[in-house]
Short mmCIF file of C-alpha atoms in Angstrom, two decimals:
data_model
loop_
_atom_site.label_atom_id
_atom_site.label_comp_id
_atom_site.label_asym_id
_atom_site.label_seq_id
_atom_site.Cartn_x
_atom_site.Cartn_y
_atom_site.Cartn_z
CA MET D 13 -21.53 -73.92 -29.28
CA ASP D 14 -21.68 -70.23 -28.14
CA VAL D 15 -23.43 -68.60 -31.03
CA PRO D 16 -22.12 -65.16 -31.85
CA ASN D 17 -24.41 -62.17 -32.90
CA LEU D 18 -25.72 -63.19 -36.29
CA THR D 19 -27.86 -60.05 -36.88
CA PRO D 20 -27.55 -58.81 -40.31
CA ARG D 21 -26.18 -55.54 -41.32
CA VAL D 22 -27.28 -53.08 -44.11
CA ALA D 23 -24.90 -51.16 -46.43
CA ALA D 24 -25.99 -49.29 -49.44
CA GLY D 25 -29.30 -50.61 -49.14
CA ILE D 26 -28.20 -54.15 -49.31
CA GLU D 27 -28.41 -56.57 -46.51
CA ILE D 28 -25.55 -58.59 -45.61
CA VAL D 29 -26.30 -61.74 -43.82
CA PRO D 30 -23.76 -63.73 -41.84
CA LEU D 31 -24.09 -67.53 -42.25
CA LEU D 32 -22.14 -69.55 -39.66
CA ASP D 33 -20.83 -72.67 -41.24
CA ALA D 34 -18.82 -74.11 -38.36
CA VAL D 35 -16.55 -73.28 -35.43
CA GLY D 36 -13.72 -75.26 -34.33
CA PRO D 37 -9.70 -75.36 -34.39
CA MET D 38 -7.57 -76.60 -37.22
CA GLY D 39 -7.09 -80.38 -37.36
CA GLU D 40 -3.81 -81.86 -36.46
CA ALA D 41 -2.67 -81.77 -39.98
CA LEU D 42 -2.22 -77.96 -39.73
CA ARG D 43 -2.49 -77.11 -36.15
CA ARG D 44 0.37 -74.97 -34.58
CA PRO D 45 0.48 -72.53 -31.80
CA PRO D 46 -1.04 -69.17 -32.97
CA GLY D 47 2.36 -67.40 -32.41
CA GLU D 48 3.86 -69.72 -35.07
CA LEU D 49 0.96 -69.38 -37.38
CA PHE D 50 1.13 -65.62 -37.25
CA PRO D 51 4.75 -64.63 -36.50
CA GLY D 52 5.95 -61.26 -35.52
CA GLY D 53 3.53 -60.20 -32.74
CA SER D 54 4.98 -59.21 -29.31
CA ALA D 55 4.02 -60.93 -26.10
CA GLU D 56 2.08 -57.86 -25.04
CA LEU D 57 -0.01 -57.76 -28.22
CA TRP D 58 -0.78 -61.52 -27.87
CA GLU D 59 -1.95 -60.91 -24.30
CA ARG D 60 -4.11 -58.02 -25.48
CA VAL D 61 -5.78 -60.00 -28.17
CA THR D 62 -6.34 -62.92 -26.05
CA ALA D 63 -8.01 -60.83 -23.46
CA ASP D 64 -10.14 -58.90 -25.95
CA GLU D 65 -11.19 -61.90 -28.12
CA PRO D 66 -11.16 -64.93 -25.84
CA LYS D 67 -13.51 -66.90 -28.31
CA ALA D 68 -10.62 -66.95 -30.88
CA PHE D 69 -8.78 -69.33 -28.47
CA GLY D 70 -9.22 -72.78 -27.21
CA PRO D 71 -8.63 -74.02 -23.61
CA ASP D 72 -4.85 -74.70 -24.47
CA GLY D 73 -4.47 -71.53 -26.36
CA GLU D 74 -5.18 -73.07 -29.89
CA TRP D 75 -6.63 -70.87 -32.58
CA VAL D 76 -10.36 -71.66 -32.90
CA LEU D 77 -11.66 -70.53 -36.34
CA HIS D 78 -15.17 -69.34 -37.01
CA PHE D 79 -16.16 -70.35 -40.52
CA TYR D 80 -18.58 -67.64 -42.00
CA CYS D 81 -20.18 -67.16 -45.35
CA TYR D 82 -22.17 -64.22 -46.26
CA LEU D 83 -25.34 -63.73 -48.16
CA LEU D 84 -26.10 -60.43 -49.89
CA ARG D 85 -29.60 -59.54 -50.56
CA VAL D 86 -29.62 -57.06 -53.44
CA PRO D 87 -32.91 -55.22 -53.93
CA GLY D 88 -34.23 -56.09 -57.35
CA GLY D 89 -31.05 -58.01 -58.11
CA PRO D 90 -29.59 -61.37 -57.50
CA ASN D 91 -29.11 -63.09 -54.26
CA ILE D 92 -25.25 -63.24 -53.93
CA LEU D 93 -23.41 -65.80 -51.88
CA VAL D 94 -19.86 -65.06 -50.90
CA ASP D 95 -18.17 -68.24 -50.41
CA THR D 96 -19.49 -71.96 -49.91
CA GLY D 97 -17.89 -73.14 -46.71
CA LEU D 98 -16.72 -76.46 -45.63
CA GLY D 99 -19.10 -78.75 -47.34
CA PRO D 100 -20.18 -82.25 -46.30
CA LEU D 101 -18.21 -84.85 -44.42
CA ASP D 102 -16.24 -86.21 -47.25
CA SER D 103 -15.33 -82.73 -48.60
CA PRO D 104 -11.65 -81.76 -49.45
CA ALA D 105 -11.92 -79.85 -46.09
CA ALA D 106 -12.28 -82.97 -44.00
CA THR D 107 -8.59 -83.56 -43.68
CA TRP D 108 -8.30 -80.48 -41.28
CA ALA D 109 -11.62 -78.55 -40.67
CA PRO D 110 -14.73 -79.35 -38.53
CA VAL D 111 -16.82 -80.84 -41.37
CA PRO D 112 -19.87 -80.84 -42.07
CA GLY D 113 -20.50 -77.39 -42.74
CA ASP D 114 -24.05 -75.87 -41.84
CA LEU D 115 -24.34 -73.36 -44.87
CA VAL D 116 -27.46 -74.76 -46.39
CA ALA D 117 -29.24 -74.77 -42.97
CA ALA D 118 -28.03 -71.20 -42.27
CA LEU D 119 -29.38 -70.27 -45.60
CA SER D 120 -32.64 -71.79 -44.81
CA LYS D 121 -33.03 -69.90 -41.73
CA ALA D 122 -32.37 -66.74 -43.71
CA GLY D 123 -35.23 -67.78 -45.92
CA VAL D 124 -33.23 -68.62 -49.07
CA ALA D 125 -33.08 -72.07 -50.93
CA PRO D 126 -29.92 -73.03 -52.73
CA ALA D 127 -31.71 -72.68 -56.12
CA GLU D 128 -32.47 -69.01 -55.29
CA ILE D 129 -28.79 -68.01 -55.22
CA GLY D 130 -28.02 -66.14 -58.45
CA THR D 131 -24.23 -65.60 -58.21
CA VAL D 132 -21.61 -67.47 -55.95
CA VAL D 133 -18.46 -65.42 -55.40
CA ILE D 134 -15.69 -67.92 -54.23
CA THR D 135 -13.05 -65.68 -52.85
CA HIS D 136 -10.47 -68.37 -53.29
CA LEU D 137 -10.01 -71.95 -53.88
CA HIS D 138 -9.11 -73.28 -50.32
CA SER D 139 -11.18 -76.11 -49.03
CA ASP D 140 -12.91 -74.17 -46.38
CA HIS D 141 -14.20 -71.54 -48.74
CA ALA D 142 -15.26 -73.60 -51.76
CA SER D 143 -16.11 -77.29 -50.62
CA GLY D 144 -19.70 -76.44 -50.11
CA ALA D 145 -20.37 -75.72 -53.66
CA VAL D 146 -20.70 -79.38 -54.62
CA ALA D 147 -22.26 -82.34 -52.69
CA ASP D 148 -22.58 -85.84 -54.15
CA GLY D 149 -20.93 -84.79 -57.03
CA ARG D 150 -23.55 -82.27 -57.97
CA PRO D 151 -23.55 -78.51 -57.66
CA VAL D 152 -25.35 -77.27 -54.59
CA PHE D 153 -26.34 -74.00 -56.22
CA PRO D 154 -27.63 -75.15 -59.62
CA ASN D 155 -28.75 -71.56 -60.83
CA ALA D 156 -25.67 -69.64 -59.90
CA ARG D 157 -22.81 -68.30 -61.80
CA HIS D 158 -19.58 -69.34 -59.63
CA VAL D 159 -17.26 -66.43 -60.14
CA LEU D 160 -13.45 -67.07 -60.19
CA GLN D 161 -10.35 -65.30 -61.22
CA ASN D 162 -8.19 -66.60 -64.07
CA ASP D 163 -5.25 -66.44 -61.75
CA GLU D 164 -6.88 -68.35 -59.22
CA LEU D 165 -7.59 -71.28 -61.59
CA ALA D 166 -4.29 -71.24 -63.08
CA TRP D 167 -2.82 -71.62 -59.50
CA LEU D 168 -5.08 -74.60 -58.68
CA GLU D 169 -4.29 -76.25 -61.82
CA ARG D 170 -0.52 -75.99 -61.09
CA THR D 171 -0.98 -77.36 -57.63
CA ARG D 172 -3.51 -80.09 -58.35
CA GLU D 173 -5.16 -79.61 -55.05
CA PRO D 174 -7.94 -82.31 -54.34
CA ILE D 175 -10.44 -79.53 -54.81
CA LEU D 176 -9.77 -79.34 -58.44
CA ALA D 177 -11.45 -82.71 -59.21
CA ALA D 178 -14.04 -82.65 -56.13
CA ILE D 179 -15.39 -79.33 -56.63
CA LEU D 180 -14.05 -77.30 -59.73
CA GLU D 181 -14.51 -80.06 -62.34
CA PRO D 182 -18.24 -80.71 -61.48
CA LEU D 183 -19.07 -76.90 -61.54
CA ARG D 184 -17.39 -76.68 -64.99
CA GLU D 185 -19.12 -79.71 -66.32
CA ALA D 186 -22.43 -78.13 -65.25
CA GLY D 187 -21.40 -74.87 -67.14
CA LEU D 188 -21.58 -72.78 -63.96
CA VAL D 189 -17.97 -71.38 -63.88
CA ASP D 190 -17.48 -67.61 -64.82
CA THR D 191 -13.78 -66.64 -65.09
CA ILE D 192 -12.52 -63.00 -64.96
CA SER D 193 -9.34 -60.94 -64.72
CA GLY D 194 -9.68 -58.15 -62.47
CA ASP D 195 -12.44 -56.25 -60.89
CA LEU D 196 -16.26 -56.77 -61.84
CA ARG D 197 -19.35 -55.02 -60.76
CA LEU D 198 -21.88 -57.60 -59.69
CA ALA D 199 -24.89 -55.49 -59.07
CA PRO D 200 -25.16 -51.71 -58.30
CA ASP D 201 -23.06 -50.94 -55.11
CA VAL D 202 -21.51 -54.33 -55.21
CA GLN D 203 -17.94 -54.58 -56.73
CA LEU D 204 -15.83 -57.64 -56.74
CA ILE D 205 -12.23 -56.60 -56.20
CA ARG D 206 -8.99 -58.43 -56.61
CA THR D 207 -7.00 -58.84 -53.28
CA PRO D 208 -4.10 -61.10 -54.19
CA GLY D 209 -1.67 -62.52 -51.53
CA HIS D 210 -3.18 -65.13 -49.57
CA THR D 211 -3.76 -66.99 -52.97
CA PRO D 212 -2.66 -65.42 -56.35
CA GLY D 213 -6.39 -64.90 -57.62
CA HIS D 214 -8.22 -64.07 -54.03
CA GLN D 215 -11.03 -61.74 -54.43
CA SER D 216 -13.14 -59.75 -52.07
CA ILE D 217 -16.52 -57.74 -52.07
CA MET D 218 -16.96 -54.10 -51.65
CA VAL D 219 -20.46 -53.03 -50.88
CA GLY D 220 -21.32 -49.27 -51.39
CA ASP D 221 -18.65 -46.62 -51.17
CA ASP D 222 -16.30 -48.48 -48.94
CA GLU D 223 -19.14 -49.11 -46.52
CA MET D 224 -18.69 -52.88 -46.16
CA LEU D 225 -15.96 -55.28 -47.24
CA VAL D 226 -16.45 -58.88 -47.37
CA THR D 227 -12.93 -59.66 -46.86
CA GLY D 228 -12.20 -63.37 -47.57
CA ASP D 229 -8.98 -64.40 -46.31
CA ILE D 230 -6.96 -61.07 -46.42
CA LEU D 231 -6.95 -61.41 -42.74
CA HIS D 232 -7.61 -64.62 -40.49
CA HIS D 233 -7.14 -63.50 -36.95
CA PRO D 234 -7.99 -60.70 -34.44
CA VAL D 235 -4.22 -60.30 -34.08
CA GLN D 236 -4.11 -58.86 -37.66
CA LEU D 237 -6.81 -56.37 -36.96
CA ALA D 238 -4.54 -55.01 -34.03
CA ASP D 239 -1.54 -55.17 -36.39
CA PRO D 240 -2.11 -55.78 -40.07
CA SER D 241 1.73 -56.16 -40.76
CA ILE D 242 1.51 -59.52 -39.02
CA THR D 243 1.69 -62.13 -41.76
CA TYR D 244 0.20 -65.71 -41.83
CA LEU D 245 2.09 -68.99 -42.26
CA TYR D 246 -0.20 -70.21 -44.95
CA ASP D 247 -0.32 -67.18 -47.27
CA GLU D 248 0.95 -68.06 -50.62
CA ASP D 249 2.79 -64.62 -50.93
CA SER D 250 2.94 -63.18 -47.41
CA GLU D 251 4.39 -59.86 -48.59
CA ALA D 252 1.63 -59.34 -51.17
CA ALA D 253 -0.96 -60.44 -48.56
CA ARG D 254 0.51 -57.81 -46.12
CA VAL D 255 0.40 -55.02 -48.65
CA THR D 256 -3.21 -55.89 -49.68
CA ARG D 257 -4.33 -56.29 -45.90
CA THR D 258 -2.74 -53.05 -44.84
CA ALA D 259 -4.02 -50.91 -47.74
CA LEU D 260 -7.77 -52.17 -47.34
CA LEU D 261 -7.84 -51.91 -43.61
CA ALA D 262 -6.72 -48.31 -43.82
CA ARG D 263 -9.09 -47.48 -46.44
CA ILE D 264 -12.11 -49.01 -44.73
CA ARG D 265 -11.31 -47.36 -41.45
CA GLU D 266 -10.63 -44.18 -42.88
CA ARG D 267 -14.02 -44.16 -44.44
CA GLY D 268 -15.92 -45.47 -41.13
CA GLY D 269 -16.62 -48.69 -43.02
CA THR D 270 -17.20 -52.30 -41.68
CA LEU D 271 -15.48 -55.63 -42.23
CA ALA D 272 -17.27 -58.77 -42.93
CA THR D 273 -14.76 -61.54 -42.05
CA PRO D 274 -14.82 -65.37 -42.40
CA HIS D 275 -12.76 -66.62 -39.40
CA LEU D 276 -12.98 -64.00 -36.57
CA PRO D 277 -15.24 -64.66 -33.70
CA SER D 278 -17.71 -61.82 -34.78
CA PRO D 279 -18.91 -61.74 -38.52
CA PHE D 280 -18.55 -57.98 -38.50
CA ASN D 281 -15.62 -55.91 -37.36
CA VAL D 282 -14.00 -52.58 -37.81
#
Protein backbone atom coordinates (compact mmCIF):
# COMPACT_ATOMS: atom_id res chain seq x y z
CA MET A 1 0.00 0.00 0.00
CA ASP A 2 1.28 3.44 -0.95
CA VAL A 3 1.04 5.15 2.44
CA PRO A 4 0.04 8.83 2.29
CA ASN A 5 1.59 11.57 4.38
CA LEU A 6 0.29 10.97 7.91
CA THR A 7 2.05 13.90 9.56
CA PRO A 8 -0.25 15.41 12.21
CA ARG A 9 -1.48 18.98 11.98
CA VAL A 10 -1.96 21.48 14.79
CA ALA A 11 -4.94 23.83 15.05
CA ALA A 12 -5.71 26.04 18.04
CA GLY A 13 -2.97 24.24 19.97
CA ILE A 14 -4.63 20.85 19.40
CA GLU A 15 -2.79 18.11 17.56
CA ILE A 16 -4.92 16.34 14.95
CA VAL A 17 -3.47 12.92 14.12
CA PRO A 18 -4.74 11.04 11.04
CA LEU A 19 -5.19 7.31 11.63
CA LEU A 20 -5.26 5.26 8.44
CA ASP A 21 -7.65 2.36 8.98
CA ALA A 22 -7.69 0.84 5.48
CA VAL A 23 -7.48 1.51 1.74
CA GLY A 24 -9.51 -0.16 -0.96
CA PRO A 25 -12.48 -0.05 -3.31
CA MET A 26 -16.06 -0.77 -2.37
CA GLY A 27 -17.03 -4.41 -2.55
CA GLU A 28 -19.28 -5.69 -5.30
CA ALA A 29 -22.43 -5.09 -3.23
CA LEU A 30 -22.03 -1.31 -3.57
CA ARG A 31 -19.47 -0.79 -6.31
CA ARG A 32 -20.50 1.38 -9.26
CA PRO A 33 -18.59 3.63 -11.65
CA PRO A 34 -17.66 6.92 -9.93
CA GLY A 35 -19.81 8.87 -12.37
CA GLU A 36 -22.86 6.92 -11.18
CA LEU A 37 -21.99 7.32 -7.50
CA PHE A 38 -21.43 11.07 -7.97
CA PRO A 39 -23.80 12.19 -10.73
CA GLY A 40 -23.64 15.61 -12.31
CA GLY A 41 -19.97 16.21 -13.06
CA SER A 42 -18.86 16.98 -16.58
CA ALA A 43 -16.43 14.77 -18.47
CA GLU A 44 -13.86 17.57 -18.27
CA LEU A 45 -14.22 17.75 -14.49
CA TRP A 46 -13.74 14.00 -14.10
CA GLU A 47 -10.66 14.12 -16.34
CA ARG A 48 -9.17 16.88 -14.21
CA VAL A 49 -9.95 15.13 -10.91
CA THR A 50 -8.54 11.85 -12.21
CA ALA A 51 -5.31 13.60 -13.18
CA ASP A 52 -5.05 15.56 -9.94
CA GLU A 53 -6.00 12.72 -7.56
CA PRO A 54 -4.94 9.44 -9.21
CA LYS A 55 -4.89 7.56 -5.88
CA ALA A 56 -8.67 7.94 -5.69
CA PHE A 57 -9.02 5.60 -8.69
CA GLY A 58 -8.13 1.98 -9.31
CA PRO A 59 -6.74 0.43 -12.49
CA ASP A 60 -10.22 0.11 -14.00
CA GLY A 61 -11.31 3.58 -12.91
CA GLU A 62 -13.13 2.32 -9.82
CA TRP A 63 -13.30 4.51 -6.71
CA VAL A 64 -10.58 3.64 -4.20
CA LEU A 65 -11.46 4.85 -0.71
CA HIS A 66 -9.07 5.77 2.06
CA PHE A 67 -10.58 5.15 5.47
CA TYR A 68 -9.30 7.62 8.07
CA CYS A 69 -10.18 8.18 11.69
CA TYR A 70 -8.72 11.11 13.65
CA LEU A 71 -7.19 11.51 17.08
CA LEU A 72 -7.39 14.92 18.73
CA ARG A 73 -4.85 15.47 21.49
CA VAL A 74 -6.30 18.23 23.66
CA PRO A 75 -3.75 19.82 26.03
CA GLY A 76 -4.93 19.16 29.57
CA GLY A 77 -8.07 17.52 28.25
CA PRO A 78 -9.39 14.24 26.92
CA ASN A 79 -8.02 12.31 24.00
CA ILE A 80 -10.84 12.58 21.46
CA LEU A 81 -11.26 9.96 18.75
CA VAL A 82 -13.37 10.85 15.71
CA ASP A 83 -14.87 7.66 14.26
CA THR A 84 -13.86 4.07 14.90
CA GLY A 85 -13.42 2.68 11.42
CA LEU A 86 -14.15 -0.70 9.85
CA GLY A 87 -13.58 -2.99 12.79
CA PRO A 88 -12.70 -6.72 12.72
CA LEU A 89 -13.18 -9.33 10.02
CA ASP A 90 -16.73 -10.10 11.16
CA SER A 91 -17.85 -6.48 11.52
CA PRO A 92 -20.95 -5.07 9.81
CA ALA A 93 -18.61 -3.43 7.28
CA ALA A 94 -17.39 -6.82 6.03
CA THR A 95 -20.15 -7.00 3.41
CA TRP A 96 -18.60 -4.21 1.34
CA ALA A 97 -15.37 -2.79 2.77
CA PRO A 98 -11.73 -3.96 3.14
CA VAL A 99 -11.85 -5.36 6.66
CA PRO A 100 -10.19 -5.68 9.09
CA GLY A 101 -9.42 -2.11 9.97
CA ASP A 102 -6.09 -1.06 11.41
CA LEU A 103 -7.31 1.59 13.86
CA VAL A 104 -5.97 0.14 17.11
CA ALA A 105 -2.52 -0.40 15.59
CA ALA A 106 -2.57 3.14 14.19
CA LEU A 107 -3.45 4.48 17.63
CA SER A 108 -0.60 2.47 19.14
CA LYS A 109 1.82 4.05 16.66
CA ALA A 110 0.55 7.42 17.90
CA GLY A 111 1.34 6.37 21.48
CA VAL A 112 -2.26 6.00 22.66
CA ALA A 113 -3.95 2.90 24.05
CA PRO A 114 -7.70 2.33 23.63
CA ALA A 115 -8.23 2.83 27.37
CA GLU A 116 -6.71 6.31 27.09
CA ILE A 117 -9.48 7.59 24.81
CA GLY A 118 -11.85 9.78 26.81
CA THR A 119 -14.37 10.71 24.12
CA VAL A 120 -15.40 8.97 20.91
CA VAL A 121 -17.34 11.02 18.39
CA ILE A 122 -19.06 8.78 15.88
CA THR A 123 -19.89 11.11 13.02
CA HIS A 124 -22.66 8.78 11.88
CA LEU A 125 -23.76 5.19 12.19
CA HIS A 126 -22.57 3.76 8.90
CA SER A 127 -20.51 0.62 9.26
CA ASP A 128 -17.21 2.11 8.06
CA HIS A 129 -17.35 4.80 10.75
CA ALA A 130 -18.70 2.90 13.76
CA SER A 131 -17.81 -0.79 13.48
CA GLY A 132 -14.46 -0.46 15.23
CA ALA A 133 -16.15 0.57 18.48
CA VAL A 134 -16.86 -3.06 19.43
CA ALA A 135 -14.83 -6.27 19.02
CA ASP A 136 -15.86 -9.73 20.24
CA GLY A 137 -19.01 -8.15 21.67
CA ARG A 138 -17.09 -5.78 23.94
CA PRO A 139 -16.36 -2.04 23.69
CA VAL A 140 -12.90 -1.33 22.32
CA PHE A 141 -12.70 2.03 24.12
CA PRO A 142 -13.95 1.12 27.59
CA ASN A 143 -13.40 4.50 29.26
CA ALA A 144 -14.84 6.69 26.50
CA ARG A 145 -18.18 8.42 26.22
CA HIS A 146 -19.49 7.69 22.72
CA VAL A 147 -21.33 10.79 21.51
CA LEU A 148 -24.21 10.46 19.04
CA GLN A 149 -27.10 12.62 17.91
CA ASN A 150 -30.62 11.57 18.93
CA ASP A 151 -31.67 11.96 15.29
CA GLU A 152 -29.04 9.41 14.28
CA LEU A 153 -30.20 6.86 16.82
CA ALA A 154 -33.83 7.29 15.81
CA TRP A 155 -32.88 6.78 12.15
CA LEU A 156 -30.88 3.64 12.94
CA GLU A 157 -33.71 2.18 14.99
CA ARG A 158 -36.12 2.77 12.10
CA THR A 159 -33.84 1.15 9.52
CA ARG A 160 -32.75 -1.74 11.78
CA GLU A 161 -29.33 -1.93 10.17
CA PRO A 162 -27.03 -4.72 11.48
CA ILE A 163 -24.88 -2.15 13.25
CA LEU A 164 -27.72 -1.66 15.75
CA ALA A 165 -27.27 -5.07 17.36
CA ALA A 166 -23.56 -5.51 16.65
CA ILE A 167 -22.29 -2.10 17.79
CA LEU A 168 -24.87 0.13 19.40
CA GLU A 169 -26.40 -2.37 21.80
CA PRO A 170 -23.07 -3.46 23.38
CA LEU A 171 -22.16 0.20 23.86
CA ARG A 172 -25.51 0.91 25.49
CA GLU A 173 -25.23 -2.11 27.75
CA ALA A 174 -21.84 -0.84 28.92
CA GLY A 175 -23.32 2.61 29.65
CA LEU A 176 -21.00 4.31 27.17
CA VAL A 177 -23.48 6.10 24.87
CA ASP A 178 -24.16 9.82 25.32
CA THR A 179 -27.01 11.10 23.17
CA ILE A 180 -27.41 14.79 22.34
CA SER A 181 -29.52 17.03 20.15
CA GLY A 182 -27.55 19.80 18.48
CA ASP A 183 -24.07 21.19 18.93
CA LEU A 184 -21.82 20.45 21.89
CA ARG A 185 -18.50 21.84 23.13
CA LEU A 186 -16.25 18.89 23.91
CA ALA A 187 -13.23 20.89 25.06
CA PRO A 188 -11.89 24.43 24.67
CA ASP A 189 -11.62 24.99 20.91
CA VAL A 190 -13.32 21.68 20.06
CA GLN A 191 -16.94 22.01 18.99
CA LEU A 192 -19.17 19.21 17.79
CA ILE A 193 -21.60 20.55 15.16
CA ARG A 194 -24.62 19.00 13.45
CA THR A 195 -24.08 18.47 9.73
CA PRO A 196 -27.16 16.58 8.49
CA GLY A 197 -27.73 15.18 5.03
CA HIS A 198 -25.59 12.10 4.53
CA THR A 199 -27.54 10.72 7.48
CA PRO A 200 -30.16 12.56 9.58
CA GLY A 201 -27.93 12.90 12.64
CA HIS A 202 -24.55 13.33 10.96
CA GLN A 203 -22.09 15.43 12.97
CA SER A 204 -18.62 16.90 12.45
CA ILE A 205 -15.91 18.49 14.60
CA MET A 206 -14.72 22.09 14.34
CA VAL A 207 -11.36 22.89 15.89
CA GLY A 208 -10.53 26.48 16.77
CA ASP A 209 -12.05 29.43 14.96
CA ASP A 210 -12.78 27.54 11.71
CA GLU A 211 -9.15 26.38 11.62
CA MET A 212 -9.84 22.67 11.09
CA LEU A 213 -13.02 20.80 10.23
CA VAL A 214 -13.02 17.05 10.79
CA THR A 215 -15.70 16.50 8.22
CA GLY A 216 -17.07 13.01 8.49
CA ASP A 217 -19.02 12.19 5.35
CA ILE A 218 -20.18 15.64 4.36
CA LEU A 219 -18.00 14.85 1.34
CA HIS A 220 -16.63 11.59 0.01
CA HIS A 221 -14.59 12.11 -3.13
CA PRO A 222 -12.17 14.70 -4.56
CA VAL A 223 -14.77 15.55 -7.20
CA GLN A 224 -16.88 17.11 -4.43
CA LEU A 225 -13.99 19.36 -3.42
CA ALA A 226 -13.83 20.57 -7.00
CA ASP A 227 -17.62 21.01 -7.19
CA PRO A 228 -19.49 20.80 -3.84
CA SER A 229 -22.84 20.76 -5.64
CA ILE A 230 -22.18 17.21 -6.87
CA THR A 231 -24.25 14.77 -4.84
CA TYR A 232 -23.54 11.23 -3.67
CA LEU A 233 -25.79 8.30 -4.49
CA TYR A 234 -25.86 6.96 -0.92
CA ASP A 235 -26.73 10.19 0.89
CA GLU A 236 -29.97 9.80 2.82
CA ASP A 237 -31.00 13.34 1.86
CA SER A 238 -28.91 14.50 -1.08
CA GLU A 239 -30.24 18.06 -1.07
CA ALA A 240 -29.60 18.57 2.66
CA ALA A 241 -26.13 17.06 2.19
CA ARG A 242 -25.42 19.43 -0.70
CA VAL A 243 -26.48 22.45 1.36
CA THR A 244 -24.37 21.34 4.33
CA ARG A 245 -21.31 20.60 2.18
CA THR A 246 -21.48 23.78 0.13
CA ALA A 247 -21.89 26.06 3.16
CA LEU A 248 -19.17 24.45 5.25
CA LEU A 249 -16.60 24.28 2.47
CA ALA A 250 -17.19 27.95 1.68
CA ARG A 251 -16.88 28.83 5.37
CA ILE A 252 -13.62 26.93 5.86
CA ARG A 253 -12.05 28.22 2.65
CA GLU A 254 -13.00 31.80 3.41
CA ARG A 255 -11.22 31.55 6.75
CA GLY A 256 -8.17 29.75 5.34
CA GLY A 257 -8.95 26.58 7.28
CA THR A 258 -8.22 22.91 6.60
CA LEU A 259 -10.42 19.86 6.12
CA ALA A 260 -9.67 16.51 7.75
CA THR A 261 -11.53 14.06 5.53
CA PRO A 262 -12.21 10.34 6.00
CA HIS A 263 -12.20 9.03 2.42
CA LEU A 264 -9.92 11.20 0.29
CA PRO A 265 -6.37 10.03 -0.53
CA SER A 266 -4.76 12.73 1.63
CA PRO A 267 -6.05 13.14 5.18
CA PHE A 268 -5.85 16.95 5.07
CA ASN A 269 -7.33 19.04 2.28
CA VAL A 270 -8.35 22.61 1.53
